[in-house]
Amino acid sequence: MRALLVVNPAATTTSARTRDVLIHALASEMKLEAVTTGYRGHARDLARRAAESEDVELVVALGGDGTVNEVVNGLLHRGPDPDRLPHLAVVPGGSTNVFARALGLPNDAVEATGALLDALREKRDRTVGLGLAAGTPGTEDESVPARWFTFCAGFGFDAGVIGRVEQQRERGKRSTHALYIRQAVRQFLGEPRRGRGAITLERPGHDPVHDLSLSIVCNTSPWTYLGNRPVYASPGASFDTALDVLALSRLTTASVARAATQLLTSSPERGPHGKHAVSLHDLTDFALHSKVPLPFQMDGDHLGLRSSVTFTGVRRALRVIV
Protein backbone atom coordinates (compact mmCIF):
# COMPACT_ATOMS: atom_id res chain seq x y z
CA MET A 1 0.00 0.00 0.00
CA ARG A 2 1.21 3.47 -0.88
CA ALA A 3 0.27 6.05 1.72
CA LEU A 4 0.72 9.75 2.42
CA LEU A 5 1.28 10.85 6.02
CA VAL A 6 0.41 14.49 6.64
CA VAL A 7 2.19 15.69 9.79
CA ASN A 8 1.30 18.85 11.66
CA PRO A 9 4.52 19.83 13.51
CA ALA A 10 2.51 22.09 15.81
CA ALA A 11 0.33 19.24 17.10
CA THR A 12 -0.02 19.97 20.79
CA THR A 13 0.26 16.47 22.25
CA THR A 14 3.07 14.93 20.22
CA SER A 15 6.78 15.67 20.39
CA ALA A 16 9.22 15.49 17.47
CA ARG A 17 10.61 12.25 18.90
CA THR A 18 7.15 10.71 19.17
CA ARG A 19 6.34 11.72 15.60
CA ASP A 20 9.57 10.09 14.38
CA VAL A 21 8.64 6.84 16.15
CA LEU A 22 5.16 6.88 14.62
CA ILE A 23 6.53 7.54 11.15
CA HIS A 24 8.93 4.60 11.41
CA ALA A 25 6.16 2.34 12.68
CA LEU A 26 3.89 3.22 9.77
CA ALA A 27 6.71 3.03 7.21
CA SER A 28 7.45 -0.53 8.30
CA GLU A 29 4.01 -1.62 7.08
CA MET A 30 3.53 0.42 3.89
CA LYS A 31 5.24 2.54 1.25
CA LEU A 32 5.00 5.81 3.12
CA GLU A 33 5.64 9.40 2.11
CA ALA A 34 5.67 11.67 5.17
CA VAL A 35 5.25 15.42 4.64
CA THR A 36 5.32 18.06 7.36
CA THR A 37 2.92 20.95 6.88
CA GLY A 38 4.39 24.42 6.62
CA TYR A 39 1.44 26.77 6.31
CA ARG A 40 -2.30 27.05 6.86
CA GLY A 41 -4.03 25.03 4.15
CA HIS A 42 -0.95 22.90 3.38
CA ALA A 43 -2.64 19.72 4.61
CA ARG A 44 -5.57 20.42 2.28
CA ASP A 45 -3.23 20.91 -0.68
CA LEU A 46 -1.36 17.68 0.06
CA ALA A 47 -4.57 15.67 0.36
CA ARG A 48 -5.90 17.17 -2.86
CA ARG A 49 -2.82 16.02 -4.75
CA ALA A 50 -3.22 12.57 -3.23
CA ALA A 51 -6.85 12.46 -4.35
CA GLU A 52 -5.83 13.40 -7.89
CA SER A 53 -3.10 10.76 -8.06
CA GLU A 54 -3.83 7.24 -9.17
CA ASP A 55 -1.65 5.31 -6.78
CA VAL A 56 -2.12 6.76 -3.26
CA GLU A 57 -4.49 4.44 -1.40
CA LEU A 58 -4.38 5.97 2.07
CA VAL A 59 -3.93 9.43 3.58
CA VAL A 60 -3.02 9.55 7.27
CA ALA A 61 -3.57 12.78 9.21
CA LEU A 62 -1.27 13.21 12.22
CA GLY A 63 -2.57 16.21 14.14
CA GLY A 64 -5.67 17.67 15.69
CA ASP A 65 -9.16 18.26 14.36
CA GLY A 66 -8.01 21.22 12.27
CA THR A 67 -5.50 19.05 10.42
CA VAL A 68 -8.14 16.38 9.85
CA ASN A 69 -10.56 19.00 8.50
CA GLU A 70 -7.99 20.26 6.01
CA VAL A 71 -7.18 16.73 4.84
CA VAL A 72 -10.86 15.89 4.40
CA ASN A 73 -11.45 19.04 2.36
CA GLY A 74 -8.47 18.19 0.18
CA LEU A 75 -9.68 14.65 -0.43
CA LEU A 76 -13.21 15.81 -1.26
CA HIS A 77 -12.35 18.88 -3.34
CA ARG A 78 -14.25 17.35 -6.27
CA GLY A 79 -16.96 15.76 -4.15
CA PRO A 80 -17.48 12.41 -2.42
CA ASP A 81 -16.45 9.19 -4.14
CA PRO A 82 -15.66 6.69 -1.38
CA ASP A 83 -14.99 3.83 -3.80
CA ARG A 84 -12.35 5.78 -5.73
CA LEU A 85 -10.75 8.20 -3.29
CA PRO A 86 -7.95 7.23 -0.92
CA HIS A 87 -9.05 6.06 2.51
CA LEU A 88 -8.53 8.36 5.48
CA ALA A 89 -6.79 7.40 8.71
CA VAL A 90 -6.26 9.60 11.77
CA VAL A 91 -3.53 9.64 14.41
CA PRO A 92 -4.70 12.13 17.08
CA GLY A 93 -2.22 14.81 18.03
CA GLY A 94 -4.39 17.74 19.07
CA SER A 95 -5.79 18.89 22.37
CA THR A 96 -9.31 17.43 21.94
CA ASN A 97 -9.36 15.11 18.87
CA VAL A 98 -13.14 14.89 18.64
CA PHE A 99 -13.29 13.20 15.24
CA ALA A 100 -10.78 10.48 16.12
CA ARG A 101 -12.39 9.74 19.47
CA ALA A 102 -15.89 9.70 17.96
CA LEU A 103 -14.60 6.97 15.63
CA GLY A 104 -13.58 4.97 18.69
CA LEU A 105 -9.82 5.48 18.34
CA PRO A 106 -7.56 5.80 21.40
CA ASN A 107 -6.73 9.39 22.31
CA ASP A 108 -3.03 8.55 22.58
CA ALA A 109 -1.03 8.87 19.36
CA VAL A 110 1.07 5.74 19.96
CA GLU A 111 -1.93 3.59 20.86
CA ALA A 112 -3.90 4.98 17.93
CA THR A 113 -1.04 4.10 15.57
CA GLY A 114 -1.13 0.53 16.86
CA ALA A 115 -4.90 0.43 16.36
CA LEU A 116 -4.46 1.79 12.84
CA LEU A 117 -1.92 -0.87 11.92
CA ASP A 118 -4.19 -3.59 13.32
CA ALA A 119 -7.10 -2.21 11.28
CA LEU A 120 -5.02 -2.20 8.10
CA ARG A 121 -3.92 -5.80 8.64
CA GLU A 122 -7.51 -6.85 9.29
CA LYS A 123 -8.86 -4.62 6.46
CA ARG A 124 -11.28 -2.78 8.77
CA ASP A 125 -12.90 0.40 7.55
CA ARG A 126 -16.22 2.21 7.60
CA THR A 127 -17.91 4.82 5.42
CA VAL A 128 -18.89 7.97 7.30
CA GLY A 129 -21.23 10.82 6.53
CA LEU A 130 -20.01 14.42 6.62
CA GLY A 131 -21.45 17.90 6.74
CA LEU A 132 -21.10 20.50 4.01
CA ALA A 133 -21.56 24.24 4.64
CA ALA A 134 -21.74 26.90 1.96
CA GLY A 135 -22.89 30.46 1.38
CA THR A 136 -26.62 30.71 0.76
CA PRO A 137 -27.65 31.68 -2.80
CA GLY A 138 -29.24 35.11 -3.01
CA THR A 139 -27.49 36.43 0.11
CA GLU A 140 -24.36 38.48 0.66
CA ASP A 141 -22.55 35.27 1.57
CA GLU A 142 -23.44 33.37 -1.60
CA SER A 143 -19.86 33.57 -2.91
CA VAL A 144 -18.41 31.85 0.19
CA PRO A 145 -17.03 28.50 -1.04
CA ALA A 146 -18.42 25.24 0.29
CA ARG A 147 -16.43 23.50 3.02
CA TRP A 148 -16.74 20.06 4.61
CA PHE A 149 -16.81 19.43 8.35
CA THR A 150 -16.36 16.16 10.19
CA PHE A 151 -18.05 16.57 13.57
CA CYS A 152 -19.61 20.00 14.17
CA ALA A 153 -20.27 23.55 13.08
CA GLY A 154 -21.53 26.47 15.12
CA PHE A 155 -23.24 29.76 14.30
CA GLY A 156 -23.39 32.41 16.99
CA PHE A 157 -22.36 32.05 20.62
CA ASP A 158 -20.12 28.94 20.54
CA ALA A 159 -18.29 30.21 17.45
CA GLY A 160 -17.67 33.48 19.27
CA VAL A 161 -16.09 31.56 22.15
CA ILE A 162 -13.80 29.70 19.73
CA GLY A 163 -12.80 32.99 18.13
CA ARG A 164 -11.86 34.39 21.53
CA VAL A 165 -9.84 31.27 22.36
CA GLU A 166 -7.95 31.51 19.06
CA GLN A 167 -7.06 35.13 19.86
CA GLN A 168 -5.69 34.06 23.24
CA ARG A 169 -3.68 31.23 21.68
CA GLU A 170 -2.14 33.66 19.21
CA ARG A 171 -0.94 35.60 22.25
CA GLY A 172 0.79 32.52 23.62
CA LYS A 173 -1.91 31.08 25.89
CA ARG A 174 -2.20 27.28 26.09
CA SER A 175 -5.43 25.63 24.95
CA THR A 176 -6.95 24.43 28.23
CA HIS A 177 -10.48 23.81 29.45
CA ALA A 178 -10.07 26.72 31.86
CA LEU A 179 -9.27 29.00 28.92
CA TYR A 180 -12.48 27.94 27.15
CA ILE A 181 -14.56 28.50 30.27
CA ARG A 182 -13.13 31.99 30.83
CA GLN A 183 -13.76 32.98 27.23
CA ALA A 184 -17.29 31.54 27.34
CA VAL A 185 -18.07 33.75 30.33
CA ARG A 186 -16.63 36.80 28.57
CA GLN A 187 -18.56 36.02 25.39
CA PHE A 188 -21.78 35.75 27.39
CA LEU A 189 -21.20 39.00 29.29
CA GLY A 190 -20.47 40.79 26.01
CA GLU A 191 -23.44 39.29 24.14
CA PRO A 192 -25.74 42.16 23.07
CA ARG A 193 -28.68 39.93 22.05
CA ARG A 194 -29.40 37.82 25.11
CA GLY A 195 -33.17 38.21 25.24
CA ARG A 196 -34.09 37.47 21.64
CA GLY A 197 -31.79 35.87 19.11
CA ALA A 198 -31.11 36.93 15.53
CA ILE A 199 -30.96 33.47 13.90
CA THR A 200 -33.68 31.84 11.78
CA LEU A 201 -33.55 28.17 10.76
CA GLU A 202 -35.23 27.27 7.48
CA ARG A 203 -35.75 23.78 6.02
CA PRO A 204 -37.88 22.50 3.16
CA GLY A 205 -41.44 21.55 4.06
CA HIS A 206 -41.42 23.10 7.55
CA ASP A 207 -42.16 26.47 9.09
CA PRO A 208 -39.09 28.58 9.91
CA VAL A 209 -37.81 28.61 13.48
CA HIS A 210 -37.17 32.24 14.42
CA ASP A 211 -35.28 34.17 17.10
CA LEU A 212 -32.58 31.63 17.91
CA SER A 213 -29.56 32.83 19.89
CA LEU A 214 -27.26 29.86 19.45
CA SER A 215 -27.09 27.01 16.94
CA ILE A 216 -24.83 23.96 17.03
CA VAL A 217 -24.80 21.58 14.05
CA CYS A 218 -23.59 18.07 14.87
CA ASN A 219 -22.45 15.36 12.47
CA THR A 220 -21.69 12.90 15.25
CA SER A 221 -21.92 12.45 18.98
CA PRO A 222 -20.40 13.47 21.36
CA TRP A 223 -20.16 17.14 20.44
CA THR A 224 -16.87 17.64 22.30
CA TYR A 225 -14.86 16.43 25.31
CA LEU A 226 -13.89 18.02 28.60
CA GLY A 227 -10.78 16.01 29.36
CA ASN A 228 -11.99 12.43 29.19
CA ARG A 229 -15.63 13.37 29.67
CA PRO A 230 -17.80 13.37 26.53
CA VAL A 231 -20.31 16.22 26.12
CA TYR A 232 -23.49 15.46 24.17
CA ALA A 233 -25.24 18.39 22.49
CA SER A 234 -27.21 16.15 20.11
CA PRO A 235 -27.02 12.55 21.41
CA GLY A 236 -28.78 11.17 18.34
CA ALA A 237 -26.20 12.52 15.88
CA SER A 238 -24.25 9.85 14.02
CA PHE A 239 -21.80 9.33 11.17
CA ASP A 240 -24.52 7.10 9.68
CA THR A 241 -27.21 9.80 9.48
CA ALA A 242 -27.41 13.38 8.22
CA LEU A 243 -27.07 16.41 10.54
CA ASP A 244 -28.54 17.24 13.94
CA VAL A 245 -29.13 20.72 15.35
CA LEU A 246 -29.24 22.02 18.90
CA ALA A 247 -30.42 25.62 19.19
CA LEU A 248 -31.29 27.88 22.12
CA SER A 249 -33.89 30.60 21.81
CA ARG A 250 -32.63 32.65 24.77
CA LEU A 251 -29.26 33.47 26.32
CA THR A 252 -30.38 34.76 29.71
CA THR A 253 -28.34 33.93 32.78
CA ALA A 254 -30.90 31.33 33.85
CA SER A 255 -31.23 29.66 30.44
CA VAL A 256 -27.47 29.52 29.89
CA ALA A 257 -26.90 28.10 33.37
CA ARG A 258 -29.55 25.45 32.72
CA ALA A 259 -28.12 24.52 29.32
CA ALA A 260 -24.56 24.41 30.67
CA THR A 261 -25.63 22.12 33.52
CA GLN A 262 -27.47 19.85 31.10
CA LEU A 263 -24.42 19.69 28.82
CA LEU A 264 -22.12 18.83 31.72
CA THR A 265 -24.48 16.06 32.84
CA SER A 266 -25.43 14.94 29.33
CA SER A 267 -25.36 11.30 28.26
CA PRO A 268 -25.79 9.27 25.06
CA GLU A 269 -29.50 9.14 25.93
CA ARG A 270 -30.18 12.76 26.92
CA GLY A 271 -28.85 16.18 25.98
CA PRO A 272 -30.04 19.74 26.63
CA HIS A 273 -33.82 20.08 26.69
CA GLY A 274 -36.58 22.41 27.85
CA LYS A 275 -38.73 25.23 26.46
CA HIS A 276 -35.75 27.27 25.23
CA ALA A 277 -33.99 24.31 23.54
CA VAL A 278 -34.71 23.24 19.95
CA SER A 279 -33.44 19.80 18.94
CA LEU A 280 -33.71 18.53 15.35
CA HIS A 281 -32.49 15.16 14.08
CA ASP A 282 -31.23 13.82 10.74
CA LEU A 283 -31.57 16.96 8.59
CA THR A 284 -30.30 16.69 5.03
CA ASP A 285 -30.80 20.30 3.90
CA PHE A 286 -31.38 23.48 5.90
CA ALA A 287 -30.12 27.03 6.24
CA LEU A 288 -29.34 29.38 9.10
CA HIS A 289 -29.88 33.11 8.53
CA SER A 290 -29.04 35.99 10.84
CA LYS A 291 -30.27 39.56 10.95
CA VAL A 292 -26.73 40.63 11.82
CA PRO A 293 -23.36 39.00 10.98
CA LEU A 294 -22.44 36.37 13.59
CA PRO A 295 -19.33 34.28 14.28
CA PHE A 296 -19.13 30.95 12.44
CA GLN A 297 -16.96 27.91 13.18
CA MET A 298 -16.41 24.46 11.69
CA ASP A 299 -14.60 21.62 13.48
CA GLY A 300 -13.32 24.11 16.05
CA ASP A 301 -11.88 26.52 13.47
CA HIS A 302 -13.21 30.10 13.62
CA LEU A 303 -14.09 31.29 10.09
CA GLY A 304 -15.15 34.86 10.74
CA LEU A 305 -18.60 36.44 10.52
CA ARG A 306 -21.46 35.17 8.37
CA SER A 307 -25.04 36.25 7.79
CA SER A 308 -26.31 33.05 6.17
CA VAL A 309 -25.07 29.47 5.86
CA THR A 310 -26.64 26.56 3.97
CA PHE A 311 -25.97 23.07 5.33
CA THR A 312 -26.12 19.67 3.65
CA GLY A 313 -25.75 16.32 5.39
CA VAL A 314 -24.03 13.88 3.03
CA ARG A 315 -24.23 10.21 3.91
CA ARG A 316 -21.45 7.82 2.84
CA ALA A 317 -18.99 10.57 1.97
CA LEU A 318 -15.61 9.04 2.87
CA ARG A 319 -14.02 5.73 3.84
CA VAL A 320 -12.10 5.77 7.11
CA ILE A 321 -9.75 3.15 8.54
CA VAL A 322 -10.94 2.13 12.01
Coordinates of C-alpha atoms in Angstrom, one line a residue:
M1 CA 0.0 0.0 0.0
R2 CA 1.2 3.5 -0.9
A3 CA 0.3 6.0 1.7
L4 CA 0.7 9.7 2.4
L5 CA 1.3 10.8 6.0
V6 CA 0.4 14.5 6.6
V7 CA 2.2 15.7 9.8
N8 CA 1.3 18.9 11.7
P9 CA 4.5 19.8 13.5
A10 CA 2.5 22.1 15.8
A11 CA 0.3 19.2 17.1
T12 CA 0.0 20.0 20.8
T13 CA 0.3 16.5 22.2
T14 CA 3.1 14.9 20.2
S15 CA 6.8 15.7 20.4
A16 CA 9.2 15.5 17.5
R17 CA 10.6 12.2 18.9
T18 CA 7.1 10.7 19.2
R19 CA 6.3 11.7 15.6
D20 CA 9.6 10.1 14.4
V21 CA 8.6 6.8 16.2
L22 CA 5.2 6.9 14.6
I23 CA 6.5 7.5 11.1
H24 CA 8.9 4.6 11.4
A25 CA 6.2 2.3 12.7
L26 CA 3.9 3.2 9.8
A27 CA 6.7 3.0 7.2
S28 CA 7.5 -0.5 8.3
E29 CA 4.0 -1.6 7.1
M30 CA 3.5 0.4 3.9
K31 CA 5.2 2.5 1.3
L32 CA 5.0 5.8 3.1
E33 CA 5.6 9.4 2.1
A34 CA 5.7 11.7 5.2
V35 CA 5.2 15.4 4.6
T36 CA 5.3 18.1 7.4
T37 CA 2.9 20.9 6.9
G38 CA 4.4 24.4 6.6
Y39 CA 1.4 26.8 6.3
R40 CA -2.3 27.1 6.9
G41 CA -4.0 25.0 4.1
H42 CA -1.0 22.9 3.4
A43 CA -2.6 19.7 4.6
R44 CA -5.6 20.4 2.3
D45 CA -3.2 20.9 -0.7
L46 CA -1.4 17.7 0.1
A47 CA -4.6 15.7 0.4
R48 CA -5.9 17.2 -2.9
R49 CA -2.8 16.0 -4.8
A50 CA -3.2 12.6 -3.2
A51 CA -6.8 12.5 -4.3
E52 CA -5.8 13.4 -7.9
S53 CA -3.1 10.8 -8.1
E54 CA -3.8 7.2 -9.2
D55 CA -1.6 5.3 -6.8
V56 CA -2.1 6.8 -3.3
E57 CA -4.5 4.4 -1.4
L58 CA -4.4 6.0 2.1
V59 CA -3.9 9.4 3.6
V60 CA -3.0 9.6 7.3
A61 CA -3.6 12.8 9.2
L62 CA -1.3 13.2 12.2
G63 CA -2.6 16.2 14.1
G64 CA -5.7 17.7 15.7
D65 CA -9.2 18.3 14.4
G66 CA -8.0 21.2 12.3
T67 CA -5.5 19.0 10.4
V68 CA -8.1 16.4 9.9
N69 CA -10.6 19.0 8.5
E70 CA -8.0 20.3 6.0
V71 CA -7.2 16.7 4.8
V72 CA -10.9 15.9 4.4
N73 CA -11.5 19.0 2.4
G74 CA -8.5 18.2 0.2
L75 CA -9.7 14.7 -0.4
L76 CA -13.2 15.8 -1.3
H77 CA -12.3 18.9 -3.3
R78 CA -14.2 17.3 -6.3
G79 CA -17.0 15.8 -4.2
P80 CA -17.5 12.4 -2.4
D81 CA -16.4 9.2 -4.1
P82 CA -15.7 6.7 -1.4
D83 CA -15.0 3.8 -3.8
R84 CA -12.4 5.8 -5.7
L85 CA -10.8 8.2 -3.3
P86 CA -7.9 7.2 -0.9
H87 CA -9.0 6.1 2.5
L88 CA -8.5 8.4 5.5
A89 CA -6.8 7.4 8.7
V90 CA -6.3 9.6 11.8
V91 CA -3.5 9.6 14.4
P92 CA -4.7 12.1 17.1
G93 CA -2.2 14.8 18.0
G94 CA -4.4 17.7 19.1
S95 CA -5.8 18.9 22.4
T96 CA -9.3 17.4 21.9
N97 CA -9.4 15.1 18.9
V98 CA -13.1 14.9 18.6
F99 CA -13.3 13.2 15.2
A100 CA -10.8 10.5 16.1
R101 CA -12.4 9.7 19.5
A102 CA -15.9 9.7 18.0
L103 CA -14.6 7.0 15.6
G104 CA -13.6 5.0 18.7
L105 CA -9.8 5.5 18.3
P106 CA -7.6 5.8 21.4
N107 CA -6.7 9.4 22.3
D108 CA -3.0 8.5 22.6
A109 CA -1.0 8.9 19.4
V110 CA 1.1 5.7 20.0
E111 CA -1.9 3.6 20.9
A112 CA -3.9 5.0 17.9
T113 CA -1.0 4.1 15.6
G114 CA -1.1 0.5 16.9
A115 CA -4.9 0.4 16.4
L116 CA -4.5 1.8 12.8
L117 CA -1.9 -0.9 11.9
D118 CA -4.2 -3.6 13.3
A119 CA -7.1 -2.2 11.3
L120 CA -5.0 -2.2 8.1
R121 CA -3.9 -5.8 8.6
E122 CA -7.5 -6.9 9.3
K123 CA -8.9 -4.6 6.5
R124 CA -11.3 -2.8 8.8
D125 CA -12.9 0.4 7.5
R126 CA -16.2 2.2 7.6
T127 CA -17.9 4.8 5.4
V128 CA -18.9 8.0 7.3
G129 CA -21.2 10.8 6.5
L130 CA -20.0 14.4 6.6
G131 CA -21.5 17.9 6.7
L132 CA -21.1 20.5 4.0
A133 CA -21.6 24.2 4.6
A134 CA -21.7 26.9 2.0
G135 CA -22.9 30.5 1.4
T136 CA -26.6 30.7 0.8
P137 CA -27.7 31.7 -2.8
G138 CA -29.2 35.1 -3.0
T139 CA -27.5 36.4 0.1
E140 CA -24.4 38.5 0.7
D141 CA -22.5 35.3 1.6
E142 CA -23.4 33.4 -1.6
S143 CA -19.9 33.6 -2.9
V144 CA -18.4 31.9 0.2
P145 CA -17.0 28.5 -1.0
A146 CA -18.4 25.2 0.3
R147 CA -16.4 23.5 3.0
W148 CA -16.7 20.1 4.6
F149 CA -16.8 19.4 8.4
T150 CA -16.4 16.2 10.2
F151 CA -18.1 16.6 13.6
C152 CA -19.6 20.0 14.2
A153 CA -20.3 23.6 13.1
G154 CA -21.5 26.5 15.1
F155 CA -23.2 29.8 14.3
G156 CA -23.4 32.4 17.0
F157 CA -22.4 32.0 20.6
D158 CA -20.1 28.9 20.5
A159 CA -18.3 30.2 17.5
G160 CA -17.7 33.5 19.3
V161 CA -16.1 31.6 22.1
I162 CA -13.8 29.7 19.7
G163 CA -12.8 33.0 18.1
R164 CA -11.9 34.4 21.5
V165 CA -9.8 31.3 22.4
E166 CA -8.0 31.5 19.1
Q167 CA -7.1 35.1 19.9
Q168 CA -5.7 34.1 23.2
R169 CA -3.7 31.2 21.7
E170 CA -2.1 33.7 19.2
R171 CA -0.9 35.6 22.3
G172 CA 0.8 32.5 23.6
K173 CA -1.9 31.1 25.9
R174 CA -2.2 27.3 26.1
S175 CA -5.4 25.6 25.0
T176 CA -6.9 24.4 28.2
H177 CA -10.5 23.8 29.5
A178 CA -10.1 26.7 31.9
L179 CA -9.3 29.0 28.9
Y180 CA -12.5 27.9 27.1
I181 CA -14.6 28.5 30.3
R182 CA -13.1 32.0 30.8
Q183 CA -13.8 33.0 27.2
A184 CA -17.3 31.5 27.3
V185 CA -18.1 33.8 30.3
R186 CA -16.6 36.8 28.6
Q187 CA -18.6 36.0 25.4
F188 CA -21.8 35.8 27.4
L189 CA -21.2 39.0 29.3
G190 CA -20.5 40.8 26.0
E191 CA -23.4 39.3 24.1
P192 CA -25.7 42.2 23.1
R193 CA -28.7 39.9 22.0
R194 CA -29.4 37.8 25.1
G195 CA -33.2 38.2 25.2
R196 CA -34.1 37.5 21.6
G197 CA -31.8 35.9 19.1
A198 CA -31.1 36.9 15.5
I199 CA -31.0 33.5 13.9
T200 CA -33.7 31.8 11.8
L201 CA -33.6 28.2 10.8
E202 CA -35.2 27.3 7.5
R203 CA -35.7 23.8 6.0
P204 CA -37.9 22.5 3.2
G205 CA -41.4 21.6 4.1
H206 CA -41.4 23.1 7.5
D207 CA -42.2 26.5 9.1
P208 CA -39.1 28.6 9.9
V209 CA -37.8 28.6 13.5
H210 CA -37.2 32.2 14.4
D211 CA -35.3 34.2 17.1
L212 CA -32.6 31.6 17.9
S213 CA -29.6 32.8 19.9
L214 CA -27.3 29.9 19.5
S215 CA -27.1 27.0 16.9
I216 CA -24.8 24.0 17.0
V217 CA -24.8 21.6 14.0
C218 CA -23.6 18.1 14.9
N219 CA -22.5 15.4 12.5
T220 CA -21.7 12.9 15.3
S221 CA -21.9 12.4 19.0
P222 CA -20.4 13.5 21.4
W223 CA -20.2 17.1 20.4
T224 CA -16.9 17.6 22.3
Y225 CA -14.9 16.4 25.3
L226 CA -13.9 18.0 28.6
G227 CA -10.8 16.0 29.4
N228 CA -12.0 12.4 29.2
R229 CA -15.6 13.4 29.7
P230 CA -17.8 13.4 26.5
V231 CA -20.3 16.2 26.1
Y232 CA -23.5 15.5 24.2
A233 CA -25.2 18.4 22.5
S234 CA -27.2 16.1 20.1
P235 CA -27.0 12.6 21.4
G236 CA -28.8 11.2 18.3
A237 CA -26.2 12.5 15.9
S238 CA -24.2 9.9 14.0
F239 CA -21.8 9.3 11.2
D240 CA -24.5 7.1 9.7
T241 CA -27.2 9.8 9.5
A242 CA -27.4 13.4 8.2
L243 CA -27.1 16.4 10.5
D244 CA -28.5 17.2 13.9
V245 CA -29.1 20.7 15.4
L246 CA -29.2 22.0 18.9
A247 CA -30.4 25.6 19.2
L248 CA -31.3 27.9 22.1
S249 CA -33.9 30.6 21.8
R250 CA -32.6 32.6 24.8
L251 CA -29.3 33.5 26.3
T252 CA -30.4 34.8 29.7
T253 CA -28.3 33.9 32.8
A254 CA -30.9 31.3 33.9
S255 CA -31.2 29.7 30.4
V256 CA -27.5 29.5 29.9
A257 CA -26.9 28.1 33.4
R258 CA -29.6 25.5 32.7
A259 CA -28.1 24.5 29.3
A260 CA -24.6 24.4 30.7
T261 CA -25.6 22.1 33.5
Q262 CA -27.5 19.9 31.1
L263 CA -24.4 19.7 28.8
L264 CA -22.1 18.8 31.7
T265 CA -24.5 16.1 32.8
S266 CA -25.4 14.9 29.3
S267 CA -25.4 11.3 28.3
P268 CA -25.8 9.3 25.1
E269 CA -29.5 9.1 25.9
R270 CA -30.2 12.8 26.9
G271 CA -28.8 16.2 26.0
P272 CA -30.0 19.7 26.6
H273 CA -33.8 20.1 26.7
G274 CA -36.6 22.4 27.9
K275 CA -38.7 25.2 26.5
H276 CA -35.8 27.3 25.2
A277 CA -34.0 24.3 23.5
V278 CA -34.7 23.2 20.0
S279 CA -33.4 19.8 18.9
L280 CA -33.7 18.5 15.4
H281 CA -32.5 15.2 14.1
D282 CA -31.2 13.8 10.7
L283 CA -31.6 17.0 8.6
T284 CA -30.3 16.7 5.0
D285 CA -30.8 20.3 3.9
F286 CA -31.4 23.5 5.9
A287 CA -30.1 27.0 6.2
L288 CA -29.3 29.4 9.1
H289 CA -29.9 33.1 8.5
S290 CA -29.0 36.0 10.8
K291 CA -30.3 39.6 10.9
V292 CA -26.7 40.6 11.8
P293 CA -23.4 39.0 11.0
L294 CA -22.4 36.4 13.6
P295 CA -19.3 34.3 14.3
F296 CA -19.1 31.0 12.4
Q297 CA -17.0 27.9 13.2
M298 CA -16.4 24.5 11.7
D299 CA -14.6 21.6 13.5
G300 CA -13.3 24.1 16.0
D301 CA -11.9 26.5 13.5
H302 CA -13.2 30.1 13.6
L303 CA -14.1 31.3 10.1
G304 CA -15.2 34.9 10.7
L305 CA -18.6 36.4 10.5
R306 CA -21.5 35.2 8.4
S307 CA -25.0 36.2 7.8
S308 CA -26.3 33.1 6.2
V309 CA -25.1 29.5 5.9
T310 CA -26.6 26.6 4.0
F311 CA -26.0 23.1 5.3
T312 CA -26.1 19.7 3.6
G313 CA -25.8 16.3 5.4
V314 CA -24.0 13.9 3.0
R315 CA -24.2 10.2 3.9
R316 CA -21.5 7.8 2.8
A317 CA -19.0 10.6 2.0
L318 CA -15.6 9.0 2.9
R319 CA -14.0 5.7 3.8
V320 CA -12.1 5.8 7.1
I321 CA -9.7 3.2 8.5
V322 CA -10.9 2.1 12.0

